Coordinates of C-alpha atoms and ligand atoms in Angstrom, one line a residue:
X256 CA -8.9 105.9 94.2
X257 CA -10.6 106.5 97.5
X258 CA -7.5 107.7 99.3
X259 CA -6.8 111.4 100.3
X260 CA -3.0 110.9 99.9
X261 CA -1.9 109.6 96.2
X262 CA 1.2 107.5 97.0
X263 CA 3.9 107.9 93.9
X264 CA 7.1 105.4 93.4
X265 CA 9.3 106.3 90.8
X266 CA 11.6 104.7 89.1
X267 CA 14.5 107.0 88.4
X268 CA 15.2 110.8 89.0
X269 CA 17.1 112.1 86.3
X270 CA 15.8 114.9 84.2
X271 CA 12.4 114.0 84.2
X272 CA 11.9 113.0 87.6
X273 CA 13.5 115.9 89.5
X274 CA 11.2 117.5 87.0
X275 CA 8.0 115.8 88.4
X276 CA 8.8 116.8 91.8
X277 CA 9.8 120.0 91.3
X278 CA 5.9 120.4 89.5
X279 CA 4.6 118.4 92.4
X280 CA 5.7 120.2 95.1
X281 CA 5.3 123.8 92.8
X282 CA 1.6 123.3 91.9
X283 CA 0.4 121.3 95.2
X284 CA -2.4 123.5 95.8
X285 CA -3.7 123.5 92.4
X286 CA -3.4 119.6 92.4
X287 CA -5.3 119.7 95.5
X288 CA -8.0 121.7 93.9
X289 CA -8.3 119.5 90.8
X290 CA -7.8 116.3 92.8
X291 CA -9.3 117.1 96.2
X292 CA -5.9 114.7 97.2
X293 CA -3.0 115.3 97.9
X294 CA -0.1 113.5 95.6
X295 CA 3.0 112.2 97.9
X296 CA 6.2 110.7 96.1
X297 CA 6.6 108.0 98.7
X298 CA 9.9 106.6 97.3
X299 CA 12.3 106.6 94.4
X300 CA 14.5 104.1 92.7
X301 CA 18.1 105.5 91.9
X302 CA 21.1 103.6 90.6
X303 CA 23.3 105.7 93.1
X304 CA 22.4 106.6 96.4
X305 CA 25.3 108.5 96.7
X306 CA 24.9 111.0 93.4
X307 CA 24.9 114.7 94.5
X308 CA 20.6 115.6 93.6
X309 CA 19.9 118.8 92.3
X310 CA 16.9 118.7 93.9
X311 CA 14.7 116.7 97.0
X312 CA 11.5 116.6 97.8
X313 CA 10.6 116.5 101.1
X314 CA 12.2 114.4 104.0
X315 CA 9.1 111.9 103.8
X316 CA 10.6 110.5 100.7
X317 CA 13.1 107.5 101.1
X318 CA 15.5 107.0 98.3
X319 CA 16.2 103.3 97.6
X320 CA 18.5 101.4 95.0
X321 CA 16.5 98.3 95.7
X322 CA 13.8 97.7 92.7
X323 CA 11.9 94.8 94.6
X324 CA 11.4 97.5 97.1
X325 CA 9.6 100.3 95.1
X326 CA 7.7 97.4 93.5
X327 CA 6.3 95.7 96.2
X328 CA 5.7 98.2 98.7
X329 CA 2.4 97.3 99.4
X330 CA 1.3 101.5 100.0
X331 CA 2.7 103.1 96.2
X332 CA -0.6 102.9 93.8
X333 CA 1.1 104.5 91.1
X334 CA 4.5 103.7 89.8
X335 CA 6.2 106.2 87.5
X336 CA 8.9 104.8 85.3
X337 CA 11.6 107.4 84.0
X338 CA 14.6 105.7 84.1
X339 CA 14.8 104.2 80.2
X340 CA 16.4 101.5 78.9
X341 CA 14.7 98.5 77.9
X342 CA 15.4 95.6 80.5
X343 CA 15.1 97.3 83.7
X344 CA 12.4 99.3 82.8
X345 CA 10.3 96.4 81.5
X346 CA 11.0 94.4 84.5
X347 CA 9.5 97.5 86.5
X348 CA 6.6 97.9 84.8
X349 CA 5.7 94.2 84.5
X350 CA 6.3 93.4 88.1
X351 CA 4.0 97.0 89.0
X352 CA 1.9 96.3 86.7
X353 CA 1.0 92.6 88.5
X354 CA 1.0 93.6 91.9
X355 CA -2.1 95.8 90.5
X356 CA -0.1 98.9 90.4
X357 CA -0.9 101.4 87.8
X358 CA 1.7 102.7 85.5
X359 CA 3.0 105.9 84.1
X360 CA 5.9 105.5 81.6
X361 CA 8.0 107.9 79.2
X362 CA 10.2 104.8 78.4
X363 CA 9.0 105.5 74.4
X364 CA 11.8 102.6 73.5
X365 CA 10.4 100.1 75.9
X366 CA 6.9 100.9 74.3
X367 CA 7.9 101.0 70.9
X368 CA 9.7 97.7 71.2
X369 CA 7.4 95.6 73.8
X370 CA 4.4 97.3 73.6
X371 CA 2.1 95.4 72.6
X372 CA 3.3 92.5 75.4
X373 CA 2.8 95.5 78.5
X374 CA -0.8 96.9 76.9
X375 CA -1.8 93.5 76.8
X376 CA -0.8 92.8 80.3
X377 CA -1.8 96.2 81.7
X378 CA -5.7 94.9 79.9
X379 CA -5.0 91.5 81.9
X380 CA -4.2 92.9 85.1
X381 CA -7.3 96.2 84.7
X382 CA -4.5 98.3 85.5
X383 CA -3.4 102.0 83.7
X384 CA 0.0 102.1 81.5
X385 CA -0.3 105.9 80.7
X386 CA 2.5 107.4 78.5
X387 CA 1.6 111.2 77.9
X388 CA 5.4 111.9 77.9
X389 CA 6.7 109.4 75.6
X390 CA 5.4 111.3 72.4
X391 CA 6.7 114.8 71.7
X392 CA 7.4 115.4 75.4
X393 CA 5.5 118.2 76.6
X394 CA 2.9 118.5 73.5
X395 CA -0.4 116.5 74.3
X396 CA -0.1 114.5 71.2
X397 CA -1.4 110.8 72.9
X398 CA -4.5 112.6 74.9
X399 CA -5.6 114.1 71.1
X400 CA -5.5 111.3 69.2
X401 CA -7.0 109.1 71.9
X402 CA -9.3 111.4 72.8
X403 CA -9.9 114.6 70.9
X404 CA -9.5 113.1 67.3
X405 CA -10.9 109.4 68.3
X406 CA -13.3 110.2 65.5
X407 CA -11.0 110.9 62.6
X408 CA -9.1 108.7 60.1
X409 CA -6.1 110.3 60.1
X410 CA -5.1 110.7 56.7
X411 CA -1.5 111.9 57.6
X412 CA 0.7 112.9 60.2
X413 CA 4.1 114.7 60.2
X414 CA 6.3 115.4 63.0
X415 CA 9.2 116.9 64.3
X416 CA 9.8 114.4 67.2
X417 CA 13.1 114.6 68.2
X418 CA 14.3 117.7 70.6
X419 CA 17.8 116.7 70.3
X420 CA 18.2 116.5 66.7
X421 CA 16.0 119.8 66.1
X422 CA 18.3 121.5 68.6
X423 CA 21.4 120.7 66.7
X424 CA 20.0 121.3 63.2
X425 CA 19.0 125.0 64.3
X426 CA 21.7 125.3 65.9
X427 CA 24.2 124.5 62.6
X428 CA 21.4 127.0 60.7
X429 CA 21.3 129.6 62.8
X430 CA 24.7 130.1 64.3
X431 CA 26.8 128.4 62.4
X432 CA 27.7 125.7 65.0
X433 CA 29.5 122.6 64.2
X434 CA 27.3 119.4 65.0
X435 CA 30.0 118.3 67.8
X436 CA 29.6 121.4 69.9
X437 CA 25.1 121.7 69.2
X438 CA 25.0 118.1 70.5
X439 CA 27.0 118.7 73.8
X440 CA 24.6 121.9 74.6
X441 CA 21.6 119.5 74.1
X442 CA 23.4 116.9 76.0
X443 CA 24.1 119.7 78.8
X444 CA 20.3 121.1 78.9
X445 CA 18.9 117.5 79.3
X446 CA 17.2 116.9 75.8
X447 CA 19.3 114.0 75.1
X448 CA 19.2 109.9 75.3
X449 CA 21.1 108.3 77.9
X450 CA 22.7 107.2 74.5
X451 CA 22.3 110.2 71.9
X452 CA 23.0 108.3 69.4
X453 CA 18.9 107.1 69.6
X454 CA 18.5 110.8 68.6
X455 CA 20.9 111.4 65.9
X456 CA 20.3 108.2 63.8
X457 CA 16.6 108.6 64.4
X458 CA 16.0 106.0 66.2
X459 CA 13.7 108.1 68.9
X460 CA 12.0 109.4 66.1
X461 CA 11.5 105.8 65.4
X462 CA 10.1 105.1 68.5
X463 CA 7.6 107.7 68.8
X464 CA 6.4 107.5 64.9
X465 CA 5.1 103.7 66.2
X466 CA 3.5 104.7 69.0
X467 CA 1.4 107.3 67.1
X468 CA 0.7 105.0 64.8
X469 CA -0.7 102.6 67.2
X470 CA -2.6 105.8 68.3
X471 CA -4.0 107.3 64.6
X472 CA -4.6 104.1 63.3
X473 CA -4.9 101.3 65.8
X474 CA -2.3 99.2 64.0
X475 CA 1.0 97.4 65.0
X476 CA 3.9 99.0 62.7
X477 CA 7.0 96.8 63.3
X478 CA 9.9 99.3 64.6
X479 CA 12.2 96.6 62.2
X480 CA 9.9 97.5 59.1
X481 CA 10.6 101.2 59.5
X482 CA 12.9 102.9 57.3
X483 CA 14.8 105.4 59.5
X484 CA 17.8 107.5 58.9
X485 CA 19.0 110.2 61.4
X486 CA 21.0 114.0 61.2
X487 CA 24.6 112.1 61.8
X488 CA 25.0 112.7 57.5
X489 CA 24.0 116.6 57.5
X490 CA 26.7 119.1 56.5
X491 CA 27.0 122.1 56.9
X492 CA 27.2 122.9 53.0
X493 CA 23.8 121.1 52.4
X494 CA 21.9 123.4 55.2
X495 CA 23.6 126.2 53.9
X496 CA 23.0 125.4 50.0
X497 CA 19.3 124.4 51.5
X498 CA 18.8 127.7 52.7
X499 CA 20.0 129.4 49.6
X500 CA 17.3 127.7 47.5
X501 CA 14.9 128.8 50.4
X502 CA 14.6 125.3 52.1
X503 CA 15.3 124.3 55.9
X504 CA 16.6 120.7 56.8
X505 CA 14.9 119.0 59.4
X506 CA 14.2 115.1 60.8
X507 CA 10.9 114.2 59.7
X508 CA 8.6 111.5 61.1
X509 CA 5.9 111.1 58.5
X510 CA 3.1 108.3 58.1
X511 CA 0.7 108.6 55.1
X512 CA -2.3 106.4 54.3
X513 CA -4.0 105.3 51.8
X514 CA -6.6 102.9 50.9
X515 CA -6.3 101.8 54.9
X516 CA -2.3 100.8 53.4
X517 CA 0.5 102.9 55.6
X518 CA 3.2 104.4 54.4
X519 CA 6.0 105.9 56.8
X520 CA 9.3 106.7 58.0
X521 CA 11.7 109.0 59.6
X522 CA 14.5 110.7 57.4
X523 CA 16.0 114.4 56.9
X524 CA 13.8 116.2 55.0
X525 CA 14.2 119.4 52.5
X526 CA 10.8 121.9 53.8
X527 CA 10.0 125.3 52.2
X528 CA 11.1 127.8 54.6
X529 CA 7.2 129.2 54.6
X530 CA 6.2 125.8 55.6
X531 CA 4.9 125.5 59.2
X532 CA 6.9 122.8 60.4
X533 CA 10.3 124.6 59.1
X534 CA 9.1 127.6 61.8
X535 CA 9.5 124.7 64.5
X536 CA 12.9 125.7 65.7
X537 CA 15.3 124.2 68.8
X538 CA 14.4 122.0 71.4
X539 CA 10.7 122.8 70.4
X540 CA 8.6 119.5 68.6
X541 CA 5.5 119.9 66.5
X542 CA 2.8 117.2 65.1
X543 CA 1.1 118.3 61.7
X544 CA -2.2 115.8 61.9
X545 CA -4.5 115.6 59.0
X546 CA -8.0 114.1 59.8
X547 CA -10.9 113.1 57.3
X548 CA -13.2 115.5 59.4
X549 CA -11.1 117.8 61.1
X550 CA -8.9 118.6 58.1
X551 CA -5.5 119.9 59.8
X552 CA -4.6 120.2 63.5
X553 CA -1.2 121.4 64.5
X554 CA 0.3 120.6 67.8
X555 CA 3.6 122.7 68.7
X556 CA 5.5 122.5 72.1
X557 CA 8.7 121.6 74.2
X558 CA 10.0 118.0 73.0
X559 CA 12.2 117.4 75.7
X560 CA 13.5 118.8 79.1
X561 CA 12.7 118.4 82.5
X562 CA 9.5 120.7 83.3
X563 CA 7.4 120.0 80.0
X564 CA 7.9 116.3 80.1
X565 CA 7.2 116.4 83.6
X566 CA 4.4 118.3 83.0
X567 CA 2.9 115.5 80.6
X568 CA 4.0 112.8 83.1
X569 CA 2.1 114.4 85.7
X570 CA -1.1 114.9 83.5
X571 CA -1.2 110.7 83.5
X572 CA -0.7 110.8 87.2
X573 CA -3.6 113.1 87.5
X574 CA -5.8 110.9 85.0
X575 CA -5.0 108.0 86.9
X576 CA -5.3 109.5 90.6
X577 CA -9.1 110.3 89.6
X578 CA -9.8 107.0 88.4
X579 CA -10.3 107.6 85.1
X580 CA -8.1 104.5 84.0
X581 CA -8.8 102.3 81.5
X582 CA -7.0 98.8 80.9
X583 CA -6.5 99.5 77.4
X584 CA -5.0 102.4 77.0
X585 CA -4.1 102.1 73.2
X586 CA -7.5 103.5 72.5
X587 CA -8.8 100.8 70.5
X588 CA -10.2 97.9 71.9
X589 CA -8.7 94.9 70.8
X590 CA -6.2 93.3 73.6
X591 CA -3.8 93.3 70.5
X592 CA -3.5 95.4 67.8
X593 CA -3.1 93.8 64.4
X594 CA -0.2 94.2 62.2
X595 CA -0.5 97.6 59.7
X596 CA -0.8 97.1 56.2
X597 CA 2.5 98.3 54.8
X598 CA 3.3 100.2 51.4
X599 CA 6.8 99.8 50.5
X600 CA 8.8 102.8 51.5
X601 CA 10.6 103.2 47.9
X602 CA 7.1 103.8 46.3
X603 CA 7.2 107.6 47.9
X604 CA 6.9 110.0 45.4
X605 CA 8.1 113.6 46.4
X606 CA 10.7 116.4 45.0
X607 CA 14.7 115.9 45.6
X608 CA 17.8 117.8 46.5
X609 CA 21.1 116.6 45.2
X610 CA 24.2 117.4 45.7
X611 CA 27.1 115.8 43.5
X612 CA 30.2 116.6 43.6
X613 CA 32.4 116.2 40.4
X614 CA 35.5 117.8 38.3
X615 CA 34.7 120.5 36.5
X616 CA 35.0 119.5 33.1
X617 CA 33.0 118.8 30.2
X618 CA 29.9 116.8 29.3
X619 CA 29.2 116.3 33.5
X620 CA 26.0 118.2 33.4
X621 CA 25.3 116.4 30.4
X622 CA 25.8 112.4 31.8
X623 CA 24.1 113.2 35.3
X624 CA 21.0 114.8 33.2
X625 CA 21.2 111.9 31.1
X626 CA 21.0 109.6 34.1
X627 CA 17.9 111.4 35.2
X628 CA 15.8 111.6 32.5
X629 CA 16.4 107.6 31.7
X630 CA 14.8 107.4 35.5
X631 CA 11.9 109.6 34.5
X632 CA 13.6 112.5 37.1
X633 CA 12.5 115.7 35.9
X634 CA 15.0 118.4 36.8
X635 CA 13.5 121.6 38.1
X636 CA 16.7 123.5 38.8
X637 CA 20.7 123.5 38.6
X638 CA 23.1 125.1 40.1
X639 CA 27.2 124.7 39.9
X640 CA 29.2 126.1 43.1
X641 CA 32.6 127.3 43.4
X642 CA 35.6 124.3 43.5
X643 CA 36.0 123.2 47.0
X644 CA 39.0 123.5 48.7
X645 CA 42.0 121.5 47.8
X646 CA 41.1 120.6 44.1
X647 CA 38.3 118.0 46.0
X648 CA 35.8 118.9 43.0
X649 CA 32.3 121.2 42.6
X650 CA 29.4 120.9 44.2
X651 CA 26.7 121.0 41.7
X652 CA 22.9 120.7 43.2
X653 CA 19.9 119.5 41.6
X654 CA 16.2 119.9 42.5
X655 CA 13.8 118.0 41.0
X656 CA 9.9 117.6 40.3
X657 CA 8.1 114.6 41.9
X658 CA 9.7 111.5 41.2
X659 CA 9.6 107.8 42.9
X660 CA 12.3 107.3 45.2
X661 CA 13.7 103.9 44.0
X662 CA 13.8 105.3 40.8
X663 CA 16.1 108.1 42.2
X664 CA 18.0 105.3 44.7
X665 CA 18.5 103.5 40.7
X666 CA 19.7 106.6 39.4
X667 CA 21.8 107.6 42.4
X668 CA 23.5 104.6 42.2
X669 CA 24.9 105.2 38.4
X670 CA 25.8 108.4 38.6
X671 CA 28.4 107.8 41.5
X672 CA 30.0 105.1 39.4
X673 CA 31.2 108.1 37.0
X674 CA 34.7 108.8 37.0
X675 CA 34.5 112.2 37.0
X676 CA 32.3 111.9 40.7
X677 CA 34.3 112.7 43.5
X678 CA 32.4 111.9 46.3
X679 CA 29.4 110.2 47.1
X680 CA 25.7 112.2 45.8
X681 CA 23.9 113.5 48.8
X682 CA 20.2 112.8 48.6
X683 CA 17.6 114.4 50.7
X684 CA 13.5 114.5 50.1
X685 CA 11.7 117.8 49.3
X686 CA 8.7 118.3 51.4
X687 CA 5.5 120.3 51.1
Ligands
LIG788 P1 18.1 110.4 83.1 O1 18.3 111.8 83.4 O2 19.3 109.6 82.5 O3 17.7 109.7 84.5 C1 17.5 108.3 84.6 C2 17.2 108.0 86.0 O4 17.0 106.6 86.2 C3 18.4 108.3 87.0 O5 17.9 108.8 88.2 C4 19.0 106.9 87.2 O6 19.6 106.8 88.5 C5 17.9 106.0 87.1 N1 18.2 104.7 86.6 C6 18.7 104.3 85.4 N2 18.9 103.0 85.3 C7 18.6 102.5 86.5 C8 18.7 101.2 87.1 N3 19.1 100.1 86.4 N4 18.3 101.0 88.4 C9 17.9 102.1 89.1 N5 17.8 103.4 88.7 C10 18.2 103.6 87.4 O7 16.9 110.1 82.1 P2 15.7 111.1 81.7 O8 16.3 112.1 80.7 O9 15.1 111.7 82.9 O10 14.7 110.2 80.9 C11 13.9 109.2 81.6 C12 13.0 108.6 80.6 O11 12.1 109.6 80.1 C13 13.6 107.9 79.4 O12 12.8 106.8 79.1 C14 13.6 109.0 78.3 O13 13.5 108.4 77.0 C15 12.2 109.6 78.7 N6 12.1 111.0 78.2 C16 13.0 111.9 78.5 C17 12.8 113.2 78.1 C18 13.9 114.3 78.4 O14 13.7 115.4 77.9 N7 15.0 114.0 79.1 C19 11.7 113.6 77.4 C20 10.7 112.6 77.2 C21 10.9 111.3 77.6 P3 20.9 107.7 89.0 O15 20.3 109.1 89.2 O16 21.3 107.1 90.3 O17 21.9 107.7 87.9
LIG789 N1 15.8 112.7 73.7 C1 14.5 113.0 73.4 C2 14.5 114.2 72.4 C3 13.8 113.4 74.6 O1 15.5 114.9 72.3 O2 13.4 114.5 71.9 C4 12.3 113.5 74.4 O3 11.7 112.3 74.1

């Protein structure tokens, strides 16, 4: 862009947009030194004009609640969408997009869902749809496996995506909190969905586990062929019985391939407390990448909040302010992607925790042994706890060796038909 004065529009100023501006206005002169322009949010689109801000920027913005009026305004060149959802959202970047405006998103739902329908338009209309922020929030995740790792077949990539959920599982680890009370503090410091439940059934994971697999491997993974299950099932007794075996719970996003076939999904997973990704703690998110050439890269940073994912929002603004914007910003060159090559999810093979819970009588051990070893389970250790409270049964947890997990899903499913099974088995995957 030839202009001296970058003209922003952006679409919502919530967490992420108050934290834009408060970067913008923090770091002008070392825009203006990296730019040699000057970067002016020209308007915003709010739901409520009336809403107490936290913050402004300066007097030369004008607040509107009128979309047709940040769209068309013939003097924004970059739209920045940060308000989420899926409808409104995708009617702001569509209509930006054709009135040859380029795009900055975080909207990782939007993408994950319509994606492929806005890169394809954004290739029609030669205009930028950049979305640093949408992925691991402040981590550079999208720039290195655009860019930096373009090279590579990634042969795996693990993640801890979600900010929310990490919050609350360290939270129930390390002080003891109840999962009600860690989600309203992540709620309260901004990490949080509009809708939290997105991060708690693992549903943001979701998102962001397709969009880096549109990155790694330049295929379409179909958010419906996902399996994905969230934190809303972790207890307290598992992280704690976790812990005693030397194990930290947290929500993994993993995709694995082989023989150019993917494998992936997000679920809660058992990890060594020595392994790297168990150190990943809080808000924080991490991305465990391993290439063909590069062998292992680890990415660590803040998943969520207002000044790191402002931070990556304003690294696209940058890009895009310097024309360096391409049309297909997928990093592969085909207008569409083509559809992945899918192994079945239950063909995983890892280690297992269980947890039954049973009366304490005779012959249990025995029958849920049984049940394993007709599955091909191999049981690496057993332990029985204390009865619970109120005559409800004992916990009794199994780990396993490797061992497929339909066969365990087969197993699982006849050992809570014993009568002497009080409650359901919980089931969680052993990592690393
Ligand atoms: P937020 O705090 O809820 O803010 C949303 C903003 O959009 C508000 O200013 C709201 O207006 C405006 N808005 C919503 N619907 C609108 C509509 N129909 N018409 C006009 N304005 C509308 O959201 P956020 O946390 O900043 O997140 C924004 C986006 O960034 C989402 O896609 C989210 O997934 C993504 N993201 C967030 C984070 C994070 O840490 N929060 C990190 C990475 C990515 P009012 O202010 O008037 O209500
Ligand atoms: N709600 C999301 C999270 C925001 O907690 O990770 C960042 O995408």
């Amino acid at each position: 862009m030839q202009k001296k004065v970058i003209n922003l529009g952006l679409a919502g100023f919530g967490t992420v947009g108050t934290g834009l501006a408060r970067i913008i206005q923090e770091n002008s002169n070392w825009i203006r030194r990296r730019l040699g322009k000057e970067l002016k949010i020209l308007k915003i689109l709010v739901r409520d004009l009336e809403k107490k801000r936290t913050f402004l920027p300066g007097p030369e913005t004008e607040m509107t609640a009128d979309l047709e009026d940040l769209v068309h305004d013939p003097d924004v060149d970059i739209v920045v969408e940060l308000m989420g959802g899926v409808e409104t959202a995708h009617e702001v970047i569509t209509r930006a997009l054709r009135e040859k405006k380029h795009v900055v998103t975080a909207n990782k739902a939007l993408l994950a869902e319509r994606g492929n329908e806005l890169f394809s338009l954004a290739y029609e209309q030669e205009m930028g749809l950049y979305y640093e922020a949408s992925v691991a929030g402040g981590i550079p995740v999208v720039q290195t496996l655009k860019e930096s790792l373009s090279g590579d077949r990634i042969r795996s990539l693990t993640g801890i995506l979600n900010g929310t959920a990490n919050f609350i599982l360290t939270e129930m680890t390390h002080k003891g909190l109840d999962f009600a009370t860690a989600l309203q503090a992540a709620k309260d410091l901004g990490y949080a969905e509009a809708d939290p439940s997105l991060d708690i059934d693992g549903i943001d994971s979701a998102h962001k586990l397709v969009m880096l697999i549109r990155l790694a491997h330049g295929r379409d993974y179909s958010l419906n062929l996902l399996p994905v299950e969230g934190i809303a099932r972790v207890r307290a007794m598992d992280i704690s019985l976790a812990g005693e075996f030397g194990y930290k719970i947290k929500l993994i996003a993993q995709v694995r391939e082989k023989s150019g076939h993917l494998q992936a999904g997000v679920f809660p997973a058992l990890l060594p407390e020595e392994h790297i990704l168990a150190k990943v703690d809080g808000p924080f998110n991490s991305v465990l990448i391993h290439g063909n050439a590069v062998g292992q890269v680890m990415l660590y940073g803040q998943g969520a909040g207002d000044l790191p994912t402002g931070s990556a929002v304003l690294s696209d603004v940058l890009s895009l302010a310097r024309d360096n914007a391409v049309p297909n910003n997928t990093g592969f060159l085909e207008k569409i992607l083509p559809k992945a090559d899918i192994v079945k999810p239950e063909l995983a093979v890892s280690r297992h925790y269980f947890r039954f819970t049973a009366q304490d009588k005779p012959g249990v051990l025995a029958a849920v042994a049984g049940v394993m070893s007709e599955h091909d389970i191999s049981i690496a250790q057993v332990v029985q706890k204390q009865e619970l409270p109120g005559g409800a049964g004992v916990p009794i947890v199994f780990l396993t060796h490797k061992a497929q997990l339909s066969a365990v899903r087969r197993a699982l499913e006849i050992i809570d038909r014993f009568d002497f099974i009080t409650a359901s088995a919980v089931h969680y995957r052993i990592l690393g």
